[in-house]
PDB file of C-alpha atoms in Angstrom:
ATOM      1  CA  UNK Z 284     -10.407  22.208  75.010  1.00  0.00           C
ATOM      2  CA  UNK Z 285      -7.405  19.961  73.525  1.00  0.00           C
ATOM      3  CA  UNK Z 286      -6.534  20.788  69.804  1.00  0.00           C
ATOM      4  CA  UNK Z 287      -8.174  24.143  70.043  1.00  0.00           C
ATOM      5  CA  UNK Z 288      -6.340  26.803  68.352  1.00  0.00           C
ATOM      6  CA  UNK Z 289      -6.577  30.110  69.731  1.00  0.00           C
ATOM      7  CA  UNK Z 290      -5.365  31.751  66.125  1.00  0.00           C
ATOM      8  CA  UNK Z 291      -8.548  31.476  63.316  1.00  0.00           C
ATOM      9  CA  UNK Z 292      -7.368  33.091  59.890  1.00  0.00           C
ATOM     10  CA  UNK Z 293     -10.698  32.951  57.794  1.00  0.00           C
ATOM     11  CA  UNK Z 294     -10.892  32.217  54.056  1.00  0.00           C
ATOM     12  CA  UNK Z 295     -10.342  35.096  51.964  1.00  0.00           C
ATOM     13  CA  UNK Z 296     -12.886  37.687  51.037  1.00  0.00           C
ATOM     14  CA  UNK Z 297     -14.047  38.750  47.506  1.00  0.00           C
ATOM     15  CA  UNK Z 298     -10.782  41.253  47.829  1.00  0.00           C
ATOM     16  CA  UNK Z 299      -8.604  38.544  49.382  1.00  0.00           C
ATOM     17  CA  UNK Z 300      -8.486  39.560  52.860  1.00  0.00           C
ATOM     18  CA  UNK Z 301      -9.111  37.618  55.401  1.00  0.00           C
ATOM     19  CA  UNK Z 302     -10.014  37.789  58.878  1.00  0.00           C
ATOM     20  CA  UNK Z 303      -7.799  36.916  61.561  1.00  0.00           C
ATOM     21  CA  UNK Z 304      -8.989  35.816  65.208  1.00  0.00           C
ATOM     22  CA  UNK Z 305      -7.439  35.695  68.140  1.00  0.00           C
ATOM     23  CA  UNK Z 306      -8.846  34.434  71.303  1.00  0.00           C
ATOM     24  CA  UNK Z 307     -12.292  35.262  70.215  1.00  0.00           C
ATOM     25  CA  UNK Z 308     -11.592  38.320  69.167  1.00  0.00           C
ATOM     26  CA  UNK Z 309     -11.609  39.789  65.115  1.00  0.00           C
ATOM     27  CA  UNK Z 310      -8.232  41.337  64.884  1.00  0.00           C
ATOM     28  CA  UNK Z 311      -8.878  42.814  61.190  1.00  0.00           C
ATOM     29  CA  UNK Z 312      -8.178  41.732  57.674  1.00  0.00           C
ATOM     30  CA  UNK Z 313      -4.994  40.404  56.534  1.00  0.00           C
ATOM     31  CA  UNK Z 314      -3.279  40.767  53.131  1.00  0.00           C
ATOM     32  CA  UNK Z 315      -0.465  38.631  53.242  1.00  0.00           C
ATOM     33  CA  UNK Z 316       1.558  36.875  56.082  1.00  0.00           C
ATOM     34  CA  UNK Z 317       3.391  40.203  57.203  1.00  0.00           C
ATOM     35  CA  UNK Z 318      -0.767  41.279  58.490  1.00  0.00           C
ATOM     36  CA  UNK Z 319      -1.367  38.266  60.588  1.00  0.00           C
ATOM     37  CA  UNK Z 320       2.227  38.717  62.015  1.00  0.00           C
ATOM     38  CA  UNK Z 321       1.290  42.355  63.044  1.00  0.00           C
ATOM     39  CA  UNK Z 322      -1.723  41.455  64.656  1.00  0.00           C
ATOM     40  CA  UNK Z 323       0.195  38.905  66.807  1.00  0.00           C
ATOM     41  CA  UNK Z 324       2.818  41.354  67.708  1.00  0.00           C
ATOM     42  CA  UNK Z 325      -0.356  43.298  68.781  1.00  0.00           C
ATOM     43  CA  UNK Z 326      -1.983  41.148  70.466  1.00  0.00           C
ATOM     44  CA  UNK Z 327       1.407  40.637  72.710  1.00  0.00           C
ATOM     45  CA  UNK Z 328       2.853  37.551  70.602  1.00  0.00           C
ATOM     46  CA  UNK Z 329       6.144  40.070  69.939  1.00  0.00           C
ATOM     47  CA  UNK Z 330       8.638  37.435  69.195  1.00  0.00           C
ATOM     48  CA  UNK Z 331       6.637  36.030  66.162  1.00  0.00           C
ATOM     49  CA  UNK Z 332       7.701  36.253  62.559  1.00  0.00           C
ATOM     50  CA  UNK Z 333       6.815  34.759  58.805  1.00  0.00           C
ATOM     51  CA  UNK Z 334       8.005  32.070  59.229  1.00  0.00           C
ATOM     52  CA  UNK Z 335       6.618  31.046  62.689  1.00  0.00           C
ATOM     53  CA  UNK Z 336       3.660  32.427  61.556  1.00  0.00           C
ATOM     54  CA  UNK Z 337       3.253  29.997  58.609  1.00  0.00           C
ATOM     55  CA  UNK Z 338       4.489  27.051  60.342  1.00  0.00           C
ATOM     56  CA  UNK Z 339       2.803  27.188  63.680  1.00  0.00           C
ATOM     57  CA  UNK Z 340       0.329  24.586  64.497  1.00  0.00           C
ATOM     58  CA  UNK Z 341      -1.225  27.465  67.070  1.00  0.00           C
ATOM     59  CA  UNK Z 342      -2.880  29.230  63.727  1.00  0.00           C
ATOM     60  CA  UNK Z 343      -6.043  27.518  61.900  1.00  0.00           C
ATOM     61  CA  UNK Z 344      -5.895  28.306  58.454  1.00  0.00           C
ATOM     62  CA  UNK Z 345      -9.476  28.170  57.220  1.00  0.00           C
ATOM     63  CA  UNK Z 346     -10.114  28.037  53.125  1.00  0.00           C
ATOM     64  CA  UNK Z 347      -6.407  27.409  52.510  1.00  0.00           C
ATOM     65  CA  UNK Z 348      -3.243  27.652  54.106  1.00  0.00           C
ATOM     66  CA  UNK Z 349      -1.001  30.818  54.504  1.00  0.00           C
ATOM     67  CA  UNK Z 350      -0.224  31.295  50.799  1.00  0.00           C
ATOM     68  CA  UNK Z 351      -3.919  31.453  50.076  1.00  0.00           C
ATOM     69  CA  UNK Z 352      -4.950  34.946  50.001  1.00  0.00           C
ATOM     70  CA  UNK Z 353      -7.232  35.922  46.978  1.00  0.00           C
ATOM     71  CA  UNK Z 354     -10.641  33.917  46.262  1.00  0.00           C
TER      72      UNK Z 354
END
């Protein structure tokens, strides 16, 4: 589907994570940008860092953008 984003980070929780989605599937819970980066490099994303990571137009950042992280 065009514009689809196959990176969902959700808004944060009542302890400020937040969920992070790749492809469907829940990675875990974030804390910061240095999470979601992990998870990439998990998921096989390896050359990734923080910046890339909170300037790519692959990652929907739901409830505020990447320097949202506490409700």
């Amino acid at each position: 589907m065009p514009g689809r984003r196959p990176v969902i980070v959700y808004p944060p929780d009542e302890e400020g994570g937040r969920r992070v989605r790749i492809d469907g599937a829940i990675l875990g819970r974030a804390f910061g940008l240095a999470d979601v980066t992990e998870f990439l490099r998990r998921a096989g994303l390896k050359s990734w860092d923080l910046v890339k990571v909170e300037l790519s137009d692959l990652i929907e950042w739901r409830g505020g953008g990447p320097q949202i992280w506490l409700r």
